[in-house]
PDB file of C-alpha atoms in Angstrom:
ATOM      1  CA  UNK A  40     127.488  86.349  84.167  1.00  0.00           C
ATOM      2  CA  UNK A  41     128.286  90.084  85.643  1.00  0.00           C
ATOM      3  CA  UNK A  42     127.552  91.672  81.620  1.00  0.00           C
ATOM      4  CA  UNK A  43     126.737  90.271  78.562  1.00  0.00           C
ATOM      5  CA  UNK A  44     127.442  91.723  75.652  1.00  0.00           C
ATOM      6  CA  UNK A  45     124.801  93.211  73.414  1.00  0.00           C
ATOM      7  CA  UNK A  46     126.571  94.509  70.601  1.00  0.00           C
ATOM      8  CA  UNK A  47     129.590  93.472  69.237  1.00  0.00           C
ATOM      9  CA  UNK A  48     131.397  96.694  70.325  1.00  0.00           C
ATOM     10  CA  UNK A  49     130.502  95.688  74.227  1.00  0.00           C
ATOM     11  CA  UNK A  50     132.485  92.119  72.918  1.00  0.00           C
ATOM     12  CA  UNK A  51     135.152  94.137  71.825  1.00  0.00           C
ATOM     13  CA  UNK A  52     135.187  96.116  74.644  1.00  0.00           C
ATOM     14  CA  UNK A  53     135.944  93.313  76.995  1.00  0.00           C
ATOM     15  CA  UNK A  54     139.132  91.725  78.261  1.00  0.00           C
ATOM     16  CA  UNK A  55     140.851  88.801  76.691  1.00  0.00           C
ATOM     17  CA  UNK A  56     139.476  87.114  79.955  1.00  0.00           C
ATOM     18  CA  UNK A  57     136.264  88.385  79.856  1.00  0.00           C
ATOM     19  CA  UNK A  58     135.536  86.854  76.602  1.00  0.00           C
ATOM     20  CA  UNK A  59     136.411  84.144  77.667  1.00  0.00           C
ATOM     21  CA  UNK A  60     134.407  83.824  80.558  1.00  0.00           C
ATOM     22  CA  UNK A  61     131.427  85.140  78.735  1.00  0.00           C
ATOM     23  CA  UNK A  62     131.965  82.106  75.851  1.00  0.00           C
ATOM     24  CA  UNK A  63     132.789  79.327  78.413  1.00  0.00           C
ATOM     25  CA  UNK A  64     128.695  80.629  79.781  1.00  0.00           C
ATOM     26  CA  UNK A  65     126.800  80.484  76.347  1.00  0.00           C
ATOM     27  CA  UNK A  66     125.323  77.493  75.718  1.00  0.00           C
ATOM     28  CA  UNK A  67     126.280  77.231  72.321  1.00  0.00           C
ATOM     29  CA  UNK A  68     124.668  73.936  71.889  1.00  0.00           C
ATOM     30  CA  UNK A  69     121.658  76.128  71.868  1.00  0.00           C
ATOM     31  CA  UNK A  70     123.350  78.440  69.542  1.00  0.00           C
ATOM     32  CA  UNK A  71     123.809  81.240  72.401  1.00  0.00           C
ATOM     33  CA  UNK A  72     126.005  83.912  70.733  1.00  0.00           C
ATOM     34  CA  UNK A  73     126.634  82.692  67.633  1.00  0.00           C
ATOM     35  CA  UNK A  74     125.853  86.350  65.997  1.00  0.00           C
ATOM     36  CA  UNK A  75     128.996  87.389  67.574  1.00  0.00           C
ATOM     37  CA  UNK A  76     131.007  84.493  66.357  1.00  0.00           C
ATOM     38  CA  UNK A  77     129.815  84.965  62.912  1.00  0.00           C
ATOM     39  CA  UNK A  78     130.488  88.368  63.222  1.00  0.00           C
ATOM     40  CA  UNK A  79     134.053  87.675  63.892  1.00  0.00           C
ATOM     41  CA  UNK A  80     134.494  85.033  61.181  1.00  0.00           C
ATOM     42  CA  UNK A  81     133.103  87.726  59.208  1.00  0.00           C
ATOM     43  CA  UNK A  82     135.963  90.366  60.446  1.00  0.00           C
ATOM     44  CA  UNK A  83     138.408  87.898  60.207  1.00  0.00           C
ATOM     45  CA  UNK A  84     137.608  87.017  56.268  1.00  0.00           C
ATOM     46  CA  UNK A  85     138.137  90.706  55.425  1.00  0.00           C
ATOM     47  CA  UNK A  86     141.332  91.281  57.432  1.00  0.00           C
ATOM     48  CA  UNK A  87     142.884  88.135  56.313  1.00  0.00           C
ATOM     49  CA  UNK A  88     146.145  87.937  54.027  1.00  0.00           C
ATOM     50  CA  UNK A  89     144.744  84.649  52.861  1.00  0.00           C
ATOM     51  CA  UNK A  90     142.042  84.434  50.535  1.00  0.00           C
ATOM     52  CA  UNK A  91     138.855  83.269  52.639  1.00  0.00           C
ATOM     53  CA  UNK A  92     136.486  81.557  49.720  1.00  0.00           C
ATOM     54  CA  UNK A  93     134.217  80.188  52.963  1.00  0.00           C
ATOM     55  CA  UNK A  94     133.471  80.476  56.651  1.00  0.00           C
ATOM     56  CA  UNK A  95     131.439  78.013  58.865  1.00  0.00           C
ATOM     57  CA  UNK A  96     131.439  78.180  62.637  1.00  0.00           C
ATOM     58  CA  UNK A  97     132.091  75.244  63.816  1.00  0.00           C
ATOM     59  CA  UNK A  98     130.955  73.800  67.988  1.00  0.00           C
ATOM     60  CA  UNK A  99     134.368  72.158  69.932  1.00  0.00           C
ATOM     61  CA  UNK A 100     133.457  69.407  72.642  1.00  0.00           C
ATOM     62  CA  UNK A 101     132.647  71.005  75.310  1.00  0.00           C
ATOM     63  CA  UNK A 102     130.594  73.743  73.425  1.00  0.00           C
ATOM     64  CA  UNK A 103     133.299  76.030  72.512  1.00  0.00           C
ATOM     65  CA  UNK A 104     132.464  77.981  69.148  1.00  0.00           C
ATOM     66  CA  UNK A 105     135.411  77.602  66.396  1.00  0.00           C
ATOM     67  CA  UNK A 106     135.493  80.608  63.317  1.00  0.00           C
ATOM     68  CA  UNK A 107     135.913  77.505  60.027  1.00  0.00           C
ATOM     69  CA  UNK A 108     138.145  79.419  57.361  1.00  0.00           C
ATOM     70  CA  UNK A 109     138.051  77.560  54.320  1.00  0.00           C
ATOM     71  CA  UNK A 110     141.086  78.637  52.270  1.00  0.00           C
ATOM     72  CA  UNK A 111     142.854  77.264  49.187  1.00  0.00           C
ATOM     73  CA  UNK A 112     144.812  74.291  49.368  1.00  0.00           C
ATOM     74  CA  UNK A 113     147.807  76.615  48.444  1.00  0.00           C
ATOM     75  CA  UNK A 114     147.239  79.306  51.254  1.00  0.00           C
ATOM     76  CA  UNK A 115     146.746  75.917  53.664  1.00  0.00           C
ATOM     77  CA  UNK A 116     149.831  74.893  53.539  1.00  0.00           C
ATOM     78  CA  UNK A 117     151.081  78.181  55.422  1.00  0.00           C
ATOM     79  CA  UNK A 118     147.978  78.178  58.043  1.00  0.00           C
ATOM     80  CA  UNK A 119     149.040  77.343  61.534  1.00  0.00           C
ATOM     81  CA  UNK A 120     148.211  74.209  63.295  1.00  0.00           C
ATOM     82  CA  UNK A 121     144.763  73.634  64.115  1.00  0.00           C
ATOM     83  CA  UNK A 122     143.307  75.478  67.219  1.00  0.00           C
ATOM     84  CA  UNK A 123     146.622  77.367  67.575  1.00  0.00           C
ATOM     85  CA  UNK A 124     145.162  80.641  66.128  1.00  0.00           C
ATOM     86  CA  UNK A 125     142.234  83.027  67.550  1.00  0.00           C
ATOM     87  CA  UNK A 126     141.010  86.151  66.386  1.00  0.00           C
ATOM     88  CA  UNK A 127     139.022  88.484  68.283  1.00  0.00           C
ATOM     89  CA  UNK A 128     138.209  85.845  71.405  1.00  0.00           C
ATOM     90  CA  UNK A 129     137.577  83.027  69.160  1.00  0.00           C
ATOM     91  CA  UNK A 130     140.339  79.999  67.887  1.00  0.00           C
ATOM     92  CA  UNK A 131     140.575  79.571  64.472  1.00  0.00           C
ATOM     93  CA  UNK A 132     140.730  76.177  62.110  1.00  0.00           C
ATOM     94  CA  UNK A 133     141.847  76.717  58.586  1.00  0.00           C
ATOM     95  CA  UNK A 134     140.092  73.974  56.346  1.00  0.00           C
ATOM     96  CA  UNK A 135     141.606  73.760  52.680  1.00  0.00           C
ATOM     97  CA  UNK A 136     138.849  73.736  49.847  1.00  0.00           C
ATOM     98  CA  UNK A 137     138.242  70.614  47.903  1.00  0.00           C
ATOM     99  CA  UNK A 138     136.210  69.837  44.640  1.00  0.00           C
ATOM    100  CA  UNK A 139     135.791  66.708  44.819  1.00  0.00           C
ATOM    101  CA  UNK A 140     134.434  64.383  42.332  1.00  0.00           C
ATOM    102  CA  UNK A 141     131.822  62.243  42.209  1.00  0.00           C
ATOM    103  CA  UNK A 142     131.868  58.910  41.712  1.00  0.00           C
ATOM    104  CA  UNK A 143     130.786  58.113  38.244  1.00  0.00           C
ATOM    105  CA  UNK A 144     129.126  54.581  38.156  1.00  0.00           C
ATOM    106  CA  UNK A 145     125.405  54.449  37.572  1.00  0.00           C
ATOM    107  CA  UNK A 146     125.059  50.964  39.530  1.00  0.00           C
ATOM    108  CA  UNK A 147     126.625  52.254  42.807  1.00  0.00           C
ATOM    109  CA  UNK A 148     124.746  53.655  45.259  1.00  0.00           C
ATOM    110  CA  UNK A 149     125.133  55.086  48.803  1.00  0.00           C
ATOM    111  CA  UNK A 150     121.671  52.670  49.809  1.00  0.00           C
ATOM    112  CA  UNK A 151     123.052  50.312  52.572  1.00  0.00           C
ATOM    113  CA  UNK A 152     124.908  50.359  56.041  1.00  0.00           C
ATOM    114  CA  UNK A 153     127.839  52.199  56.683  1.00  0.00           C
ATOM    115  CA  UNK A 154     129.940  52.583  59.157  1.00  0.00           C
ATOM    116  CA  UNK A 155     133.006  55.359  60.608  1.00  0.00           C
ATOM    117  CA  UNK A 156     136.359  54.359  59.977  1.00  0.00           C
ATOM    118  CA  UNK A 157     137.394  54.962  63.250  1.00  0.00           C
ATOM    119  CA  UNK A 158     134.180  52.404  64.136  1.00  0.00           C
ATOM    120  CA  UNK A 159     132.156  55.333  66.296  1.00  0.00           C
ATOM    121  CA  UNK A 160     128.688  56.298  63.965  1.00  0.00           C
ATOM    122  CA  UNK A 161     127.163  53.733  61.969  1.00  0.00           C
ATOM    123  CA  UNK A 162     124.577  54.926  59.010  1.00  0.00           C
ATOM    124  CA  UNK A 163     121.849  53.573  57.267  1.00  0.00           C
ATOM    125  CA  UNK A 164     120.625  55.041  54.381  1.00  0.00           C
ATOM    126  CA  UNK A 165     117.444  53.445  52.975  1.00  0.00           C
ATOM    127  CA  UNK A 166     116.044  54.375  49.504  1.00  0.00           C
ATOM    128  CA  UNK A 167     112.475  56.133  49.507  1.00  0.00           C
ATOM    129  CA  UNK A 168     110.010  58.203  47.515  1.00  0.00           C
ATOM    130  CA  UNK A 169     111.895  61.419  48.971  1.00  0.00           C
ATOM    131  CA  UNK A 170     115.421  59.917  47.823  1.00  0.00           C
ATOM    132  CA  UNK A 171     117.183  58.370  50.923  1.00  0.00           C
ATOM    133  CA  UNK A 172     116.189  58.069  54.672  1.00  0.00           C
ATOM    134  CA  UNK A 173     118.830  58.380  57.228  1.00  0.00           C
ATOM    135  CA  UNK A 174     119.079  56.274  60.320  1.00  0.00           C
ATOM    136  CA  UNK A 175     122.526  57.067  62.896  1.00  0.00           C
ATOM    137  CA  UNK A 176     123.329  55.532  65.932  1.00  0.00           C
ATOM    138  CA  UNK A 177     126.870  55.355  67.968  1.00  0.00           C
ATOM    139  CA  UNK A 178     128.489  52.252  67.095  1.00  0.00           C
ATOM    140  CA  UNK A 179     128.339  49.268  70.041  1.00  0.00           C
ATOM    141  CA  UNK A 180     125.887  51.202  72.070  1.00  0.00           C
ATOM    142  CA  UNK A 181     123.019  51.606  69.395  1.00  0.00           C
ATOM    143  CA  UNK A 182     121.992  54.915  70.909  1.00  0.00           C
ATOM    144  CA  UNK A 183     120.347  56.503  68.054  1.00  0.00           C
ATOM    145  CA  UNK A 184     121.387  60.083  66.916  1.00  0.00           C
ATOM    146  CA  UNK A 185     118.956  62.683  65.790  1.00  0.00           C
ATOM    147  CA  UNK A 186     118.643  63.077  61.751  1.00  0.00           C
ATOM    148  CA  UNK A 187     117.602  65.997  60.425  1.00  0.00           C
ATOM    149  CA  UNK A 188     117.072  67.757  56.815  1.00  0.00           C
ATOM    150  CA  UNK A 189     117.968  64.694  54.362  1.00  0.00           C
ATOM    151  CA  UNK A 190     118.555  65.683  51.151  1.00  0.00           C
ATOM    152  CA  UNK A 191     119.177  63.669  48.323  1.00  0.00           C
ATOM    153  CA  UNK A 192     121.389  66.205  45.997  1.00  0.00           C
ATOM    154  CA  UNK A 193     122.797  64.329  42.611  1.00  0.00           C
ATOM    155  CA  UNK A 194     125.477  61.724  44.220  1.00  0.00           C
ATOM    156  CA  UNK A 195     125.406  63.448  47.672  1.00  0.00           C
ATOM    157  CA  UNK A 196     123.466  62.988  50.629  1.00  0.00           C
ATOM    158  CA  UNK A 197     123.056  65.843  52.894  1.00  0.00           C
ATOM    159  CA  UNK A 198     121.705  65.456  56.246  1.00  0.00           C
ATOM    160  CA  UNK A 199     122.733  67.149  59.945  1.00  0.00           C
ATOM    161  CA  UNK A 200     123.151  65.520  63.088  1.00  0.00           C
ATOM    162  CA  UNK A 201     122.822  65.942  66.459  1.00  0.00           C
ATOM    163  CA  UNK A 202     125.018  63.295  69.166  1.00  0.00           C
ATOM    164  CA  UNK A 203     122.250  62.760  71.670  1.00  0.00           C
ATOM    165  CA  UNK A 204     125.458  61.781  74.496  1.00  0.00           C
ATOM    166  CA  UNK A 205     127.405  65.032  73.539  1.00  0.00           C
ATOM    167  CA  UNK A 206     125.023  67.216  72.127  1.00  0.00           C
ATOM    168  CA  UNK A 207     127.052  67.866  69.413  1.00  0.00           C
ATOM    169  CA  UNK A 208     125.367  69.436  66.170  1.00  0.00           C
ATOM    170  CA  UNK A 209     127.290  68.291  62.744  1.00  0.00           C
ATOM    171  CA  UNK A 210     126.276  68.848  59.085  1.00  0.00           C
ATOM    172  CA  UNK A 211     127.454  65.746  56.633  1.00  0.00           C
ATOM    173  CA  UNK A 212     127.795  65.584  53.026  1.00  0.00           C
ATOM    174  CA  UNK A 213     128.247  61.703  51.945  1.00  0.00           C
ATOM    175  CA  UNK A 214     129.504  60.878  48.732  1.00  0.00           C
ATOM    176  CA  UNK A 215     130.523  57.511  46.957  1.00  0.00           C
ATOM    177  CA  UNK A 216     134.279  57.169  46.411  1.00  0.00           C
ATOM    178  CA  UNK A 217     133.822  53.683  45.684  1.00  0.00           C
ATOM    179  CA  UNK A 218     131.534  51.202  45.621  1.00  0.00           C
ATOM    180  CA  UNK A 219     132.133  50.243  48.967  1.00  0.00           C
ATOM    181  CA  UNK A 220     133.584  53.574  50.671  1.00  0.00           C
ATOM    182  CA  UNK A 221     132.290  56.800  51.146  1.00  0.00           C
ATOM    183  CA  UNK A 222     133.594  60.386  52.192  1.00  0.00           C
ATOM    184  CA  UNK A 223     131.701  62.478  54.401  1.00  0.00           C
ATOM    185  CA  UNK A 224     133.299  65.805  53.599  1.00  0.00           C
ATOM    186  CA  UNK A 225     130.997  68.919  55.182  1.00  0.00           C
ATOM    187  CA  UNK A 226     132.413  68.888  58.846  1.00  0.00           C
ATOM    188  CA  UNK A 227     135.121  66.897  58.485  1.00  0.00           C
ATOM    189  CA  UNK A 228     136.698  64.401  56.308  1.00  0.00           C
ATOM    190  CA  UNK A 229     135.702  61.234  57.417  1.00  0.00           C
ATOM    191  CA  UNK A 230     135.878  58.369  55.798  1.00  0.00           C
ATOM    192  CA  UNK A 231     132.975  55.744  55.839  1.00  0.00           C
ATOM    193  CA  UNK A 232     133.434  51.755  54.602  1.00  0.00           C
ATOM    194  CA  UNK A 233     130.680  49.763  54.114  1.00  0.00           C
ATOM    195  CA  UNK A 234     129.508  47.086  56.665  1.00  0.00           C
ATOM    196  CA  UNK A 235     129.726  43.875  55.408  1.00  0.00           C
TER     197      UNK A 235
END
């Protein structure tokens, strides 16, 4: 790399291109530059005509950092199709907020295995003095994923992830919808069904 930025004026400073370049050489698996990428998310909540309630920087296969706007569902409707947008060397995903709400039956419970709707991570959750352990591995392949900082939080179980064959780093947020479905809602929706 001919000059890495140290300030975010030096960013500024640099061609379209240069960015680029400069982002395409972080490993942002490692979190390399991700002060200047929440330094734009930052930027682009204040110069926004939406109203930005959240932002969340987000890691694209291939290790590309992503500025998450979460907006209203309202202000959604006019955001432009994901990955379409960039501000200031970075692409932009607008993510509408959502309350949801939890599912209200005392007998349910998120203890079991679970698997991704489209059939990739599997999940068990085990109940312990702590609340829930949390095993992951890729569906058909049993490589296990790394789980890290379970929390048990009311109905939710909060845990993040890291994809041992991508090296992807998620954050995940279950919740009961049913008794036999969850939502993992923090990254992503996703939607989970329960192995039978």
């Amino acid at each position: 790399m001919k000059h890495t930025p140290k300030t975010y004026d030096e960013w500024l400073a640099l061609s379209s291109e240069e960015r680029h370049c400069v982002h395409m050489e972080w490993d942002t698996y490692a979190r390399d530059g991700i002060a200047f990428a929440y330094t734009a998310a930052a930027r682009l909540a204040f110069t926004s005509s939406r109203k930005v309630l959240n932002v969340e920087i987000g890691t694209y296969h291939g290790g590309e950092y992503l500025l998450h706007m979460i907006v209203s569902p309202e202000d959604f409707k006019d955001c432009p199709p994901m990955l379409q947008d960039s501000f200031e060397g970075f692409r932009v995903v607008c993510i509408p907020s959502s309350h949801p709400q939890p599912f209200e039956r005392s007998d349910a419970t998120l203890e079991g295995s679970w698997v991704s709707e489209d059939g990739y991570y599997e999940f068990d959750f085990q109940a312990n003095d702590a609340g829930l352990s949390v095993v992951g591995r890729i569906a058909g392949n049993d490589s296990t994923l790394l789980v890290e900082h379970s929390a048990l939080n009311g109905q939710y179980l909060l845990f993040s992830m890291i994809d041992p064959q991508s090296g992807s780093y998620t954050r995940h947020s279950f919740r009961l919808t049913s008794p036999n479905s969850a939502e993992d809602d923090l990254t992503k929706a996703c939607i989970f069904r329960r192995k039978s």
